[in-house]
Amino acid sequence: MEDRYKTKFDRLIAIAKAIKENSNLTSKDLSRLCGGVARQTISEYIKILKDVFGYPIAFNYQSNSYQYYREDYTDLDKGFTIDEIMLLLMALDSINNLAGVEIYNLQSRLISLVPIRVREEFKKVVEDFGFHQIKDTQQGNLNHITKINQAILEQKRLEFYYSPSLFEDNQKIVSPYGLAWERDKCYLIAKEEGQAGGLIINYRLDRIIELEISKEESIIPEDFSLKEYLGETWKMFSGHPERMKLKFSNKLRTLVEDNFAQRPYQIIDESKEYFILETVARGIGGIKIWLLSLGTAVEVLEPESLREAILETAQGLVEKYRK
């Protein structure tokens, strides 16, 4: 494989440029371009370019090749009717676990499918039904998202000020790894330059100020998987991965399984009264808060550091309420 395509992001950029310049490239052609990677890998790269970075790439089944949409692409023969779009917009407005920029992007894309001749009138009808306009802070998020995606594709670092509280802001220089959503917040997943121990940190976009793309290069490790990282991360708290064993009352079984549904875990022991769960997770501070909320229905078996942290907090609570 050529040195210039030695990382997956090198290959992503190469594929995007090649398809834009030549609309008749097959997966075999793209595999050859990237130094002979498997065709399944090419399919995964195409999916990332489409789903994550929004590249308008389509597969032409007649020529078995990839191509960009035409600039005037508005073919809705197999798409939605206006009534269906209206129903989808209303359904999006009623979803509670998606919000802000995420909902706005989906609604805007749906409205863009409406013929131009009726679009303005259609927008007014939607607004009358309660279509939420994007807030200024959310518009800032959209600008951030565009810059972050650009930095990742161009393999550049990001510079910004971060305000974790009302009275504090710190300048950061980071290597961006990706973006993630948790409830109605968007997060930048990045490695802070100079951070000891290789700690990856999750930055809330609404707390990022003056975001700029640096001229310095940034390389995402080949073995880094955003999906695996997020699977280990607890409620977007940052931290190193920690292996832990937790003993829960069986009364909490459904609650625990719901909270760990998207995370790797296994039940290593169980009885009529309890079950013991083993998992690897990042963000031990966030896990501690959740475990404390469960009271005596849970016991931390490992790691010892988490047991001690919970004991210290519990003792502090006892002292406070004894006064």
PDB file of C-alpha atoms in Angstrom:
ATOM      1  CA  MET A   1       0.000   0.000   0.000  1.00  0.00           C
ATOM      2  CA  GLU A   2       1.264   3.464  -0.879  1.00  0.00           C
ATOM      3  CA  ASP A   3       2.526   5.511   2.101  1.00  0.00           C
ATOM      4  CA  ARG A   4       0.117   8.340   1.325  1.00  0.00           C
ATOM      5  CA  TYR A   5      -2.817   5.969   1.889  1.00  0.00           C
ATOM      6  CA  LYS A   6      -1.472   4.288   5.015  1.00  0.00           C
ATOM      7  CA  THR A   7      -4.312   5.438   7.314  1.00  0.00           C
ATOM      8  CA  LYS A   8      -8.052   4.934   6.898  1.00  0.00           C
ATOM      9  CA  PHE A   9      -8.601   8.694   6.670  1.00  0.00           C
ATOM     10  CA  ASP A  10      -6.060   8.950   3.857  1.00  0.00           C
ATOM     11  CA  ARG A  11      -8.105   6.325   2.059  1.00  0.00           C
ATOM     12  CA  LEU A  12     -11.413   8.089   2.794  1.00  0.00           C
ATOM     13  CA  ILE A  13     -10.108  11.303   1.239  1.00  0.00           C
ATOM     14  CA  ALA A  14      -8.704   9.424  -1.753  1.00  0.00           C
ATOM     15  CA  ILE A  15     -12.020   7.652  -2.390  1.00  0.00           C
ATOM     16  CA  ALA A  16     -14.064  10.859  -2.084  1.00  0.00           C
ATOM     17  CA  LYS A  17     -11.815  12.711  -4.547  1.00  0.00           C
ATOM     18  CA  ALA A  18     -11.659   9.811  -6.991  1.00  0.00           C
ATOM     19  CA  ILE A  19     -15.446   9.399  -7.188  1.00  0.00           C
ATOM     20  CA  LYS A  20     -15.921  13.133  -7.645  1.00  0.00           C
ATOM     21  CA  GLU A  21     -13.450  13.186 -10.549  1.00  0.00           C
ATOM     22  CA  ASN A  22     -14.551   9.913 -12.131  1.00  0.00           C
ATOM     23  CA  SER A  23     -18.148   8.741 -11.744  1.00  0.00           C
ATOM     24  CA  ASN A  24     -17.574   5.240 -13.136  1.00  0.00           C
ATOM     25  CA  LEU A  25     -15.344   3.696 -10.487  1.00  0.00           C
ATOM     26  CA  THR A  26     -16.164   0.201  -9.275  1.00  0.00           C
ATOM     27  CA  SER A  27     -15.312  -1.213  -5.859  1.00  0.00           C
ATOM     28  CA  LYS A  28     -12.480  -3.084  -7.572  1.00  0.00           C
ATOM     29  CA  ASP A  29     -11.100   0.215  -8.915  1.00  0.00           C
ATOM     30  CA  LEU A  30     -11.308   1.818  -5.480  1.00  0.00           C
ATOM     31  CA  SER A  31      -9.706  -1.202  -3.855  1.00  0.00           C
ATOM     32  CA  ARG A  32      -6.785  -0.913  -6.278  1.00  0.00           C
ATOM     33  CA  LEU A  33      -6.555   2.840  -5.570  1.00  0.00           C
ATOM     34  CA  CYS A  34      -6.249   2.158  -1.836  1.00  0.00           C
ATOM     35  CA  GLY A  35      -3.509  -0.397  -2.226  1.00  0.00           C
ATOM     36  CA  GLY A  36      -5.581  -3.563  -2.414  1.00  0.00           C
ATOM     37  CA  VAL A  37      -7.827  -3.321   0.647  1.00  0.00           C
ATOM     38  CA  ALA A  38     -10.814  -5.695   0.712  1.00  0.00           C
ATOM     39  CA  ARG A  39     -13.944  -4.678  -1.208  1.00  0.00           C
ATOM     40  CA  GLN A  40     -15.949  -5.007   2.016  1.00  0.00           C
ATOM     41  CA  THR A  41     -13.645  -2.361   3.493  1.00  0.00           C
ATOM     42  CA  ILE A  42     -14.385  -0.113   0.506  1.00  0.00           C
ATOM     43  CA  SER A  43     -18.115  -0.518   1.209  1.00  0.00           C
ATOM     44  CA  GLU A  44     -17.519   0.505   4.832  1.00  0.00           C
ATOM     45  CA  TYR A  45     -15.563   3.590   3.705  1.00  0.00           C
ATOM     46  CA  ILE A  46     -18.381   4.571   1.330  1.00  0.00           C
ATOM     47  CA  LYS A  47     -20.892   4.244   4.171  1.00  0.00           C
ATOM     48  CA  ILE A  48     -18.766   6.510   6.403  1.00  0.00           C
ATOM     49  CA  LEU A  49     -18.462   9.120   3.643  1.00  0.00           C
ATOM     50  CA  LYS A  50     -22.240   9.091   3.118  1.00  0.00           C
ATOM     51  CA  ASP A  51     -23.546   8.752   6.676  1.00  0.00           C
ATOM     52  CA  VAL A  52     -20.934  10.644   8.692  1.00  0.00           C
ATOM     53  CA  PHE A  53     -19.631  13.289   6.298  1.00  0.00           C
ATOM     54  CA  GLY A  54     -22.689  13.717   4.093  1.00  0.00           C
ATOM     55  CA  TYR A  55     -21.025  13.014   0.722  1.00  0.00           C
ATOM     56  CA  PRO A  56     -23.752  12.594  -1.969  1.00  0.00           C
ATOM     57  CA  ILE A  57     -22.481   9.226  -3.204  1.00  0.00           C
ATOM     58  CA  ALA A  58     -24.812   6.731  -4.883  1.00  0.00           C
ATOM     59  CA  PHE A  59     -24.315   3.276  -6.380  1.00  0.00           C
ATOM     60  CA  ASN A  60     -25.280   2.862 -10.031  1.00  0.00           C
ATOM     61  CA  TYR A  61     -26.563  -0.695 -10.365  1.00  0.00           C
ATOM     62  CA  GLN A  62     -26.463  -0.597 -14.155  1.00  0.00           C
ATOM     63  CA  SER A  63     -22.732   0.124 -14.329  1.00  0.00           C
ATOM     64  CA  ASN A  64     -21.873  -1.363 -10.894  1.00  0.00           C
ATOM     65  CA  SER A  65     -20.022   1.845 -10.052  1.00  0.00           C
ATOM     66  CA  TYR A  66     -20.126   4.692  -7.549  1.00  0.00           C
ATOM     67  CA  GLN A  67     -20.960   8.261  -8.504  1.00  0.00           C
ATOM     68  CA  TYR A  68     -21.952  11.642  -7.086  1.00  0.00           C
ATOM     69  CA  TYR A  69     -25.552  12.814  -7.392  1.00  0.00           C
ATOM     70  CA  ARG A  70     -26.168  15.274 -10.198  1.00  0.00           C
ATOM     71  CA  GLU A  71     -26.091  18.866  -8.973  1.00  0.00           C
ATOM     72  CA  ASP A  72     -29.761  19.210  -9.960  1.00  0.00           C
ATOM     73  CA  TYR A  73     -30.691  15.918  -8.307  1.00  0.00           C
ATOM     74  CA  THR A  74     -34.381  16.194  -7.291  1.00  0.00           C
ATOM     75  CA  ASP A  75     -35.765  12.855  -8.446  1.00  0.00           C
ATOM     76  CA  LEU A  76     -38.596  11.997  -6.070  1.00  0.00           C
ATOM     77  CA  ASP A  77     -40.328   9.326  -8.137  1.00  0.00           C
ATOM     78  CA  LYS A  78     -39.557   6.785  -5.423  1.00  0.00           C
ATOM     79  CA  GLY A  79     -39.500   9.327  -2.596  1.00  0.00           C
ATOM     80  CA  PHE A  80     -42.128  10.907  -0.329  1.00  0.00           C
ATOM     81  CA  THR A  81     -45.302  12.795  -1.098  1.00  0.00           C
ATOM     82  CA  ILE A  82     -45.790  16.222   0.516  1.00  0.00           C
ATOM     83  CA  ASP A  83     -48.332  14.717   2.913  1.00  0.00           C
ATOM     84  CA  GLU A  84     -45.814  12.056   3.952  1.00  0.00           C
ATOM     85  CA  ILE A  85     -43.121  14.685   4.519  1.00  0.00           C
ATOM     86  CA  MET A  86     -45.525  16.663   6.715  1.00  0.00           C
ATOM     87  CA  LEU A  87     -46.260  13.557   8.798  1.00  0.00           C
ATOM     88  CA  LEU A  88     -42.545  12.810   9.178  1.00  0.00           C
ATOM     89  CA  LEU A  89     -41.835  16.378  10.296  1.00  0.00           C
ATOM     90  CA  MET A  90     -44.561  16.193  12.923  1.00  0.00           C
ATOM     91  CA  ALA A  91     -43.255  12.800  14.076  1.00  0.00           C
ATOM     92  CA  LEU A  92     -39.753  14.260  14.476  1.00  0.00           C
ATOM     93  CA  ASP A  93     -41.139  17.086  16.588  1.00  0.00           C
ATOM     94  CA  SER A  94     -42.732  14.545  18.921  1.00  0.00           C
ATOM     95  CA  ILE A  95     -39.573  12.524  19.545  1.00  0.00           C
ATOM     96  CA  ASN A  96     -38.141  13.297  22.968  1.00  0.00           C
ATOM     97  CA  ASN A  97     -34.793  11.521  22.750  1.00  0.00           C
ATOM     98  CA  LEU A  98     -33.636  13.581  19.750  1.00  0.00           C
ATOM     99  CA  ALA A  99     -33.426  17.364  19.814  1.00  0.00           C
ATOM    100  CA  GLY A 100     -31.647  20.538  18.802  1.00  0.00           C
ATOM    101  CA  VAL A 101     -29.354  20.381  15.786  1.00  0.00           C
ATOM    102  CA  GLU A 102     -30.125  16.720  15.144  1.00  0.00           C
ATOM    103  CA  ILE A 103     -33.843  17.344  14.659  1.00  0.00           C
ATOM    104  CA  TYR A 104     -33.224  20.589  12.763  1.00  0.00           C
ATOM    105  CA  ASN A 105     -30.967  18.855  10.229  1.00  0.00           C
ATOM    106  CA  LEU A 106     -33.516  16.112   9.554  1.00  0.00           C
ATOM    107  CA  GLN A 107     -36.396  18.582   9.251  1.00  0.00           C
ATOM    108  CA  SER A 108     -34.408  20.857   6.920  1.00  0.00           C
ATOM    109  CA  ARG A 109     -33.462  17.940   4.675  1.00  0.00           C
ATOM    110  CA  LEU A 110     -37.082  16.805   4.488  1.00  0.00           C
ATOM    111  CA  ILE A 111     -38.249  20.324   3.547  1.00  0.00           C
ATOM    112  CA  SER A 112     -35.562  20.471   0.842  1.00  0.00           C
ATOM    113  CA  LEU A 113     -37.354  17.569  -0.879  1.00  0.00           C
ATOM    114  CA  VAL A 114     -40.440  19.727  -1.415  1.00  0.00           C
ATOM    115  CA  PRO A 115     -40.638  21.332  -4.905  1.00  0.00           C
ATOM    116  CA  ILE A 116     -39.255  24.887  -4.897  1.00  0.00           C
ATOM    117  CA  ARG A 117     -42.521  26.359  -6.208  1.00  0.00           C
ATOM    118  CA  VAL A 118     -44.373  25.432  -2.977  1.00  0.00           C
ATOM    119  CA  ARG A 119     -41.489  25.358  -0.494  1.00  0.00           C
ATOM    120  CA  GLU A 120     -42.075  28.766   1.142  1.00  0.00           C
ATOM    121  CA  GLU A 121     -45.781  28.124   1.577  1.00  0.00           C
ATOM    122  CA  PHE A 122     -45.005  24.668   2.918  1.00  0.00           C
ATOM    123  CA  LYS A 123     -42.547  26.111   5.468  1.00  0.00           C
ATOM    124  CA  LYS A 124     -45.245  28.454   6.770  1.00  0.00           C
ATOM    125  CA  VAL A 125     -47.674  25.579   7.240  1.00  0.00           C
ATOM    126  CA  VAL A 126     -45.045  23.571   9.092  1.00  0.00           C
ATOM    127  CA  GLU A 127     -44.242  26.529  11.364  1.00  0.00           C
ATOM    128  CA  ASP A 128     -47.959  26.920  12.152  1.00  0.00           C
ATOM    129  CA  PHE A 129     -47.919  23.298  13.285  1.00  0.00           C
ATOM    130  CA  GLY A 130     -45.054  23.992  15.685  1.00  0.00           C
ATOM    131  CA  PHE A 131     -41.883  23.362  13.672  1.00  0.00           C
ATOM    132  CA  HIS A 132     -39.040  24.485  15.964  1.00  0.00           C
ATOM    133  CA  GLN A 133     -36.687  27.119  14.598  1.00  0.00           C
ATOM    134  CA  ILE A 134     -33.028  26.613  15.404  1.00  0.00           C
ATOM    135  CA  LYS A 135     -31.588  28.691  18.236  1.00  0.00           C
ATOM    136  CA  ASP A 136     -28.472  30.857  17.905  1.00  0.00           C
ATOM    137  CA  THR A 137     -26.475  28.515  20.130  1.00  0.00           C
ATOM    138  CA  GLN A 138     -27.518  25.552  18.010  1.00  0.00           C
ATOM    139  CA  GLN A 139     -26.486  27.408  14.849  1.00  0.00           C
ATOM    140  CA  GLY A 140     -23.080  27.678  16.471  1.00  0.00           C
ATOM    141  CA  ASN A 141     -23.115  23.928  16.884  1.00  0.00           C
ATOM    142  CA  LEU A 142     -23.781  23.509  13.167  1.00  0.00           C
ATOM    143  CA  ASN A 143     -20.775  25.663  12.317  1.00  0.00           C
ATOM    144  CA  HIS A 144     -18.652  23.649  14.740  1.00  0.00           C
ATOM    145  CA  ILE A 145     -19.776  20.366  13.187  1.00  0.00           C
ATOM    146  CA  THR A 146     -18.790  21.551   9.711  1.00  0.00           C
ATOM    147  CA  LYS A 147     -15.314  22.599  10.881  1.00  0.00           C
ATOM    148  CA  ILE A 148     -14.763  19.417  12.888  1.00  0.00           C
ATOM    149  CA  ASN A 149     -15.663  17.179   9.942  1.00  0.00           C
ATOM    150  CA  GLN A 150     -13.360  19.237   7.708  1.00  0.00           C
ATOM    151  CA  ALA A 151     -10.494  18.935  10.208  1.00  0.00           C
ATOM    152  CA  ILE A 152     -10.940  15.160  10.431  1.00  0.00           C
ATOM    153  CA  LEU A 153     -10.909  14.738   6.652  1.00  0.00           C
ATOM    154  CA  GLU A 154      -7.917  17.041   6.217  1.00  0.00           C
ATOM    155  CA  GLN A 155      -6.127  15.481   9.227  1.00  0.00           C
ATOM    156  CA  LYS A 156      -5.667  18.795  11.049  1.00  0.00           C
ATOM    157  CA  ARG A 157      -5.779  19.741  14.720  1.00  0.00           C
ATOM    158  CA  LEU A 158      -8.404  22.031  16.235  1.00  0.00           C
ATOM    159  CA  GLU A 159      -7.883  25.046  18.479  1.00  0.00           C
ATOM    160  CA  PHE A 160     -10.595  26.494  20.724  1.00  0.00           C
ATOM    161  CA  TYR A 161     -11.509  27.830  24.141  1.00  0.00           C
ATOM    162  CA  TYR A 162     -13.504  25.510  26.368  1.00  0.00           C
ATOM    163  CA  SER A 163     -15.798  26.704  29.169  1.00  0.00           C
ATOM    164  CA  PRO A 164     -16.721  23.853  31.529  1.00  0.00           C
ATOM    165  CA  SER A 165     -18.291  26.430  33.880  1.00  0.00           C
ATOM    166  CA  LEU A 166     -19.513  30.031  33.873  1.00  0.00           C
ATOM    167  CA  PHE A 167     -16.313  31.258  35.506  1.00  0.00           C
ATOM    168  CA  GLU A 168     -13.670  29.349  33.588  1.00  0.00           C
ATOM    169  CA  ASP A 169     -12.400  28.859  30.057  1.00  0.00           C
ATOM    170  CA  ASN A 170      -9.254  27.109  28.862  1.00  0.00           C
ATOM    171  CA  GLN A 171      -7.473  27.107  25.541  1.00  0.00           C
ATOM    172  CA  LYS A 172      -7.280  23.672  23.942  1.00  0.00           C
ATOM    173  CA  ILE A 173      -5.334  22.180  21.045  1.00  0.00           C
ATOM    174  CA  VAL A 174      -6.718  18.764  20.135  1.00  0.00           C
ATOM    175  CA  SER A 175      -6.641  16.017  17.545  1.00  0.00           C
ATOM    176  CA  PRO A 176     -10.302  15.397  16.574  1.00  0.00           C
ATOM    177  CA  TYR A 177     -11.459  11.765  16.483  1.00  0.00           C
ATOM    178  CA  GLY A 178     -15.184  12.178  15.825  1.00  0.00           C
ATOM    179  CA  LEU A 179     -18.572  13.498  16.906  1.00  0.00           C
ATOM    180  CA  ALA A 180     -21.218  11.882  19.105  1.00  0.00           C
ATOM    181  CA  TRP A 181     -24.695  12.623  20.449  1.00  0.00           C
ATOM    182  CA  GLU A 182     -25.890  12.006  24.013  1.00  0.00           C
ATOM    183  CA  ARG A 183     -29.509  13.023  24.646  1.00  0.00           C
ATOM    184  CA  ASP A 184     -29.799  16.526  23.139  1.00  0.00           C
ATOM    185  CA  LYS A 185     -26.091  17.405  23.294  1.00  0.00           C
ATOM    186  CA  CYS A 186     -23.394  16.987  20.679  1.00  0.00           C
ATOM    187  CA  TYR A 187     -19.823  16.144  21.724  1.00  0.00           C
ATOM    188  CA  LEU A 188     -16.412  16.414  20.089  1.00  0.00           C
ATOM    189  CA  ILE A 189     -14.328  13.308  20.808  1.00  0.00           C
ATOM    190  CA  ALA A 190     -10.677  14.365  20.782  1.00  0.00           C
ATOM    191  CA  LYS A 191      -7.186  13.781  22.167  1.00  0.00           C
ATOM    192  CA  GLU A 192      -5.772  16.868  23.849  1.00  0.00           C
ATOM    193  CA  GLU A 193      -2.200  17.592  22.805  1.00  0.00           C
ATOM    194  CA  GLY A 194       0.178  17.220  25.736  1.00  0.00           C
ATOM    195  CA  GLN A 195      -2.364  15.183  27.708  1.00  0.00           C
ATOM    196  CA  ALA A 196      -0.483  12.547  29.686  1.00  0.00           C
ATOM    197  CA  GLY A 197      -1.453   8.901  29.323  1.00  0.00           C
ATOM    198  CA  GLY A 198      -3.257   9.255  26.011  1.00  0.00           C
ATOM    199  CA  LEU A 199      -6.587  10.266  27.566  1.00  0.00           C
ATOM    200  CA  ILE A 200      -9.381  10.962  25.094  1.00  0.00           C
ATOM    201  CA  ILE A 201     -11.772  13.705  26.217  1.00  0.00           C
ATOM    202  CA  ASN A 202     -15.418  14.407  25.328  1.00  0.00           C
ATOM    203  CA  TYR A 203     -16.094  18.132  24.793  1.00  0.00           C
ATOM    204  CA  ARG A 204     -19.641  19.512  24.671  1.00  0.00           C
ATOM    205  CA  LEU A 205     -20.046  21.615  21.535  1.00  0.00           C
ATOM    206  CA  ASP A 206     -22.179  24.231  23.259  1.00  0.00           C
ATOM    207  CA  ARG A 207     -19.228  24.982  25.568  1.00  0.00           C
ATOM    208  CA  ILE A 208     -16.702  25.413  22.757  1.00  0.00           C
ATOM    209  CA  ILE A 209     -15.764  29.001  21.820  1.00  0.00           C
ATOM    210  CA  GLU A 210     -13.796  30.347  18.827  1.00  0.00           C
ATOM    211  CA  LEU A 211     -13.207  26.995  17.140  1.00  0.00           C
ATOM    212  CA  GLU A 212     -10.549  27.113  14.418  1.00  0.00           C
ATOM    213  CA  ILE A 213      -8.751  24.548  12.263  1.00  0.00           C
ATOM    214  CA  SER A 214      -5.005  24.497  12.918  1.00  0.00           C
ATOM    215  CA  LYS A 215      -2.292  24.064  10.300  1.00  0.00           C
ATOM    216  CA  GLU A 216      -0.714  21.320  12.399  1.00  0.00           C
ATOM    217  CA  GLU A 217      -1.274  17.731  11.308  1.00  0.00           C
ATOM    218  CA  SER A 218      -3.393  15.293  13.278  1.00  0.00           C
ATOM    219  CA  ILE A 219      -3.444  11.521  12.811  1.00  0.00           C
ATOM    220  CA  ILE A 220      -6.196   9.297  14.190  1.00  0.00           C
ATOM    221  CA  PRO A 221      -4.713   5.955  15.310  1.00  0.00           C
ATOM    222  CA  GLU A 222      -5.514   3.174  12.847  1.00  0.00           C
ATOM    223  CA  ASP A 223      -6.789   0.957  15.661  1.00  0.00           C
ATOM    224  CA  PHE A 224      -9.164   3.584  17.084  1.00  0.00           C
ATOM    225  CA  SER A 225     -12.850   2.716  16.728  1.00  0.00           C
ATOM    226  CA  LEU A 226     -15.355   5.457  17.576  1.00  0.00           C
ATOM    227  CA  LYS A 227     -18.113   2.857  17.928  1.00  0.00           C
ATOM    228  CA  GLU A 228     -16.108   0.813  20.459  1.00  0.00           C
ATOM    229  CA  TYR A 229     -15.047   3.938  22.340  1.00  0.00           C
ATOM    230  CA  LEU A 230     -18.624   5.173  22.697  1.00  0.00           C
ATOM    231  CA  GLY A 231     -19.748   1.686  23.711  1.00  0.00           C
ATOM    232  CA  GLU A 232     -17.370   1.878  26.690  1.00  0.00           C
ATOM    233  CA  THR A 233     -18.142   5.507  27.596  1.00  0.00           C
ATOM    234  CA  TRP A 234     -20.610   6.141  30.412  1.00  0.00           C
ATOM    235  CA  LYS A 235     -22.977   9.092  29.760  1.00  0.00           C
ATOM    236  CA  MET A 236     -20.159  10.952  27.946  1.00  0.00           C
ATOM    237  CA  PHE A 237     -17.923  11.162  31.034  1.00  0.00           C
ATOM    238  CA  SER A 238     -14.249  11.051  30.019  1.00  0.00           C
ATOM    239  CA  GLY A 239     -11.706   8.641  31.454  1.00  0.00           C
ATOM    240  CA  HIS A 240      -9.536   5.601  30.918  1.00  0.00           C
ATOM    241  CA  PRO A 241     -11.292   2.234  30.496  1.00  0.00           C
ATOM    242  CA  GLU A 242     -11.757   0.405  33.806  1.00  0.00           C
ATOM    243  CA  ARG A 243     -12.825  -3.190  34.346  1.00  0.00           C
ATOM    244  CA  MET A 244     -15.459  -3.463  37.066  1.00  0.00           C
ATOM    245  CA  LYS A 245     -17.653  -6.026  38.811  1.00  0.00           C
ATOM    246  CA  LEU A 246     -20.970  -4.861  40.234  1.00  0.00           C
ATOM    247  CA  LYS A 247     -23.391  -6.846  42.404  1.00  0.00           C
ATOM    248  CA  PHE A 248     -27.041  -5.826  41.935  1.00  0.00           C
ATOM    249  CA  SER A 249     -30.290  -6.804  43.596  1.00  0.00           C
ATOM    250  CA  ASN A 250     -32.476  -8.738  41.167  1.00  0.00           C
ATOM    251  CA  LYS A 251     -35.120  -6.055  41.664  1.00  0.00           C
ATOM    252  CA  LEU A 252     -32.917  -3.807  39.498  1.00  0.00           C
ATOM    253  CA  ARG A 253     -32.457  -6.315  36.661  1.00  0.00           C
ATOM    254  CA  THR A 254     -34.540  -4.455  34.070  1.00  0.00           C
ATOM    255  CA  LEU A 255     -33.103  -1.056  35.019  1.00  0.00           C
ATOM    256  CA  VAL A 256     -29.522  -2.336  34.808  1.00  0.00           C
ATOM    257  CA  GLU A 257     -30.046  -4.126  31.492  1.00  0.00           C
ATOM    258  CA  ASP A 258     -31.578  -0.963  30.029  1.00  0.00           C
ATOM    259  CA  ASN A 259     -28.579   1.123  31.137  1.00  0.00           C
ATOM    260  CA  PHE A 260     -26.062  -1.369  29.765  1.00  0.00           C
ATOM    261  CA  ALA A 261     -27.969  -2.230  26.592  1.00  0.00           C
ATOM    262  CA  GLN A 262     -25.491  -0.396  24.343  1.00  0.00           C
ATOM    263  CA  ARG A 263     -22.395  -1.424  26.319  1.00  0.00           C
ATOM    264  CA  PRO A 264     -20.299  -4.591  26.448  1.00  0.00           C
ATOM    265  CA  TYR A 265     -21.065  -6.603  29.600  1.00  0.00           C
ATOM    266  CA  GLN A 266     -21.682 -10.105  30.863  1.00  0.00           C
ATOM    267  CA  ILE A 267     -23.466 -11.670  33.847  1.00  0.00           C
ATOM    268  CA  ILE A 268     -20.829 -13.808  35.588  1.00  0.00           C
ATOM    269  CA  ASP A 269     -22.906 -14.991  38.563  1.00  0.00           C
ATOM    270  CA  GLU A 270     -26.525 -14.892  39.687  1.00  0.00           C
ATOM    271  CA  SER A 271     -29.021 -16.233  42.219  1.00  0.00           C
ATOM    272  CA  LYS A 272     -32.625 -15.546  43.237  1.00  0.00           C
ATOM    273  CA  GLU A 273     -31.516 -12.477  45.199  1.00  0.00           C
ATOM    274  CA  TYR A 274     -28.728 -10.931  43.097  1.00  0.00           C
ATOM    275  CA  PHE A 275     -26.644 -10.991  39.938  1.00  0.00           C
ATOM    276  CA  ILE A 276     -23.048  -9.916  39.301  1.00  0.00           C
ATOM    277  CA  LEU A 277     -22.248  -7.927  36.172  1.00  0.00           C
ATOM    278  CA  GLU A 278     -18.762  -7.506  34.689  1.00  0.00           C
ATOM    279  CA  THR A 279     -17.994  -4.740  32.224  1.00  0.00           C
ATOM    280  CA  VAL A 280     -15.339  -2.341  30.955  1.00  0.00           C
ATOM    281  CA  ALA A 281     -16.314   1.318  31.068  1.00  0.00           C
ATOM    282  CA  ARG A 282     -14.902   4.835  30.797  1.00  0.00           C
ATOM    283  CA  GLY A 283     -16.086   7.695  32.981  1.00  0.00           C
ATOM    284  CA  ILE A 284     -15.906   6.163  36.428  1.00  0.00           C
ATOM    285  CA  GLY A 285     -17.009   9.462  37.993  1.00  0.00           C
ATOM    286  CA  GLY A 286     -20.327   9.283  36.161  1.00  0.00           C
ATOM    287  CA  ILE A 287     -20.813   5.634  37.078  1.00  0.00           C
ATOM    288  CA  LYS A 288     -20.227   6.509  40.745  1.00  0.00           C
ATOM    289  CA  ILE A 289     -23.059   9.062  40.648  1.00  0.00           C
ATOM    290  CA  TRP A 290     -25.442   6.502  39.148  1.00  0.00           C
ATOM    291  CA  LEU A 291     -24.464   3.752  41.596  1.00  0.00           C
ATOM    292  CA  LEU A 292     -24.967   6.074  44.582  1.00  0.00           C
ATOM    293  CA  SER A 293     -28.498   6.765  43.347  1.00  0.00           C
ATOM    294  CA  LEU A 294     -29.258   3.024  43.684  1.00  0.00           C
ATOM    295  CA  GLY A 295     -28.414   2.981  47.380  1.00  0.00           C
ATOM    296  CA  THR A 296     -27.969  -0.428  49.040  1.00  0.00           C
ATOM    297  CA  ALA A 297     -29.351  -2.322  46.040  1.00  0.00           C
ATOM    298  CA  VAL A 298     -25.873  -2.397  44.513  1.00  0.00           C
ATOM    299  CA  GLU A 299     -22.360  -3.187  45.734  1.00  0.00           C
ATOM    300  CA  VAL A 300     -19.116  -2.470  43.902  1.00  0.00           C
ATOM    301  CA  LEU A 301     -16.850  -5.527  44.024  1.00  0.00           C
ATOM    302  CA  GLU A 302     -14.142  -4.156  41.730  1.00  0.00           C
ATOM    303  CA  PRO A 303     -12.198  -1.928  41.278  1.00  0.00           C
ATOM    304  CA  GLU A 304     -11.138  -1.083  44.806  1.00  0.00           C
ATOM    305  CA  SER A 305     -10.700   2.575  43.866  1.00  0.00           C
ATOM    306  CA  LEU A 306     -14.425   2.861  43.043  1.00  0.00           C
ATOM    307  CA  ARG A 307     -15.397   1.118  46.283  1.00  0.00           C
ATOM    308  CA  GLU A 308     -13.292   3.614  48.240  1.00  0.00           C
ATOM    309  CA  ALA A 309     -14.714   6.591  46.318  1.00  0.00           C
ATOM    310  CA  ILE A 310     -18.293   5.537  47.066  1.00  0.00           C
ATOM    311  CA  LEU A 311     -17.462   4.879  50.728  1.00  0.00           C
ATOM    312  CA  GLU A 312     -15.876   8.322  51.043  1.00  0.00           C
ATOM    313  CA  THR A 313     -18.942  10.002  49.542  1.00  0.00           C
ATOM    314  CA  ALA A 314     -21.317   7.974  51.718  1.00  0.00           C
ATOM    315  CA  GLN A 315     -19.372   8.877  54.860  1.00  0.00           C
ATOM    316  CA  GLY A 316     -19.488  12.531  53.850  1.00  0.00           C
ATOM    317  CA  LEU A 317     -23.260  12.336  53.455  1.00  0.00           C
ATOM    318  CA  VAL A 318     -23.626  10.741  56.889  1.00  0.00           C
ATOM    319  CA  GLU A 319     -21.576  13.498  58.500  1.00  0.00           C
ATOM    320  CA  LYS A 320     -23.539  16.222  56.714  1.00  0.00           C
ATOM    321  CA  TYR A 321     -26.949  14.909  57.754  1.00  0.00           C
ATOM    322  CA  ARG A 322     -25.908  14.193  61.338  1.00  0.00           C
ATOM    323  CA  LYS A 323     -25.361  17.898  61.951  1.00  0.00           C
TER     324      LYS A 323
END
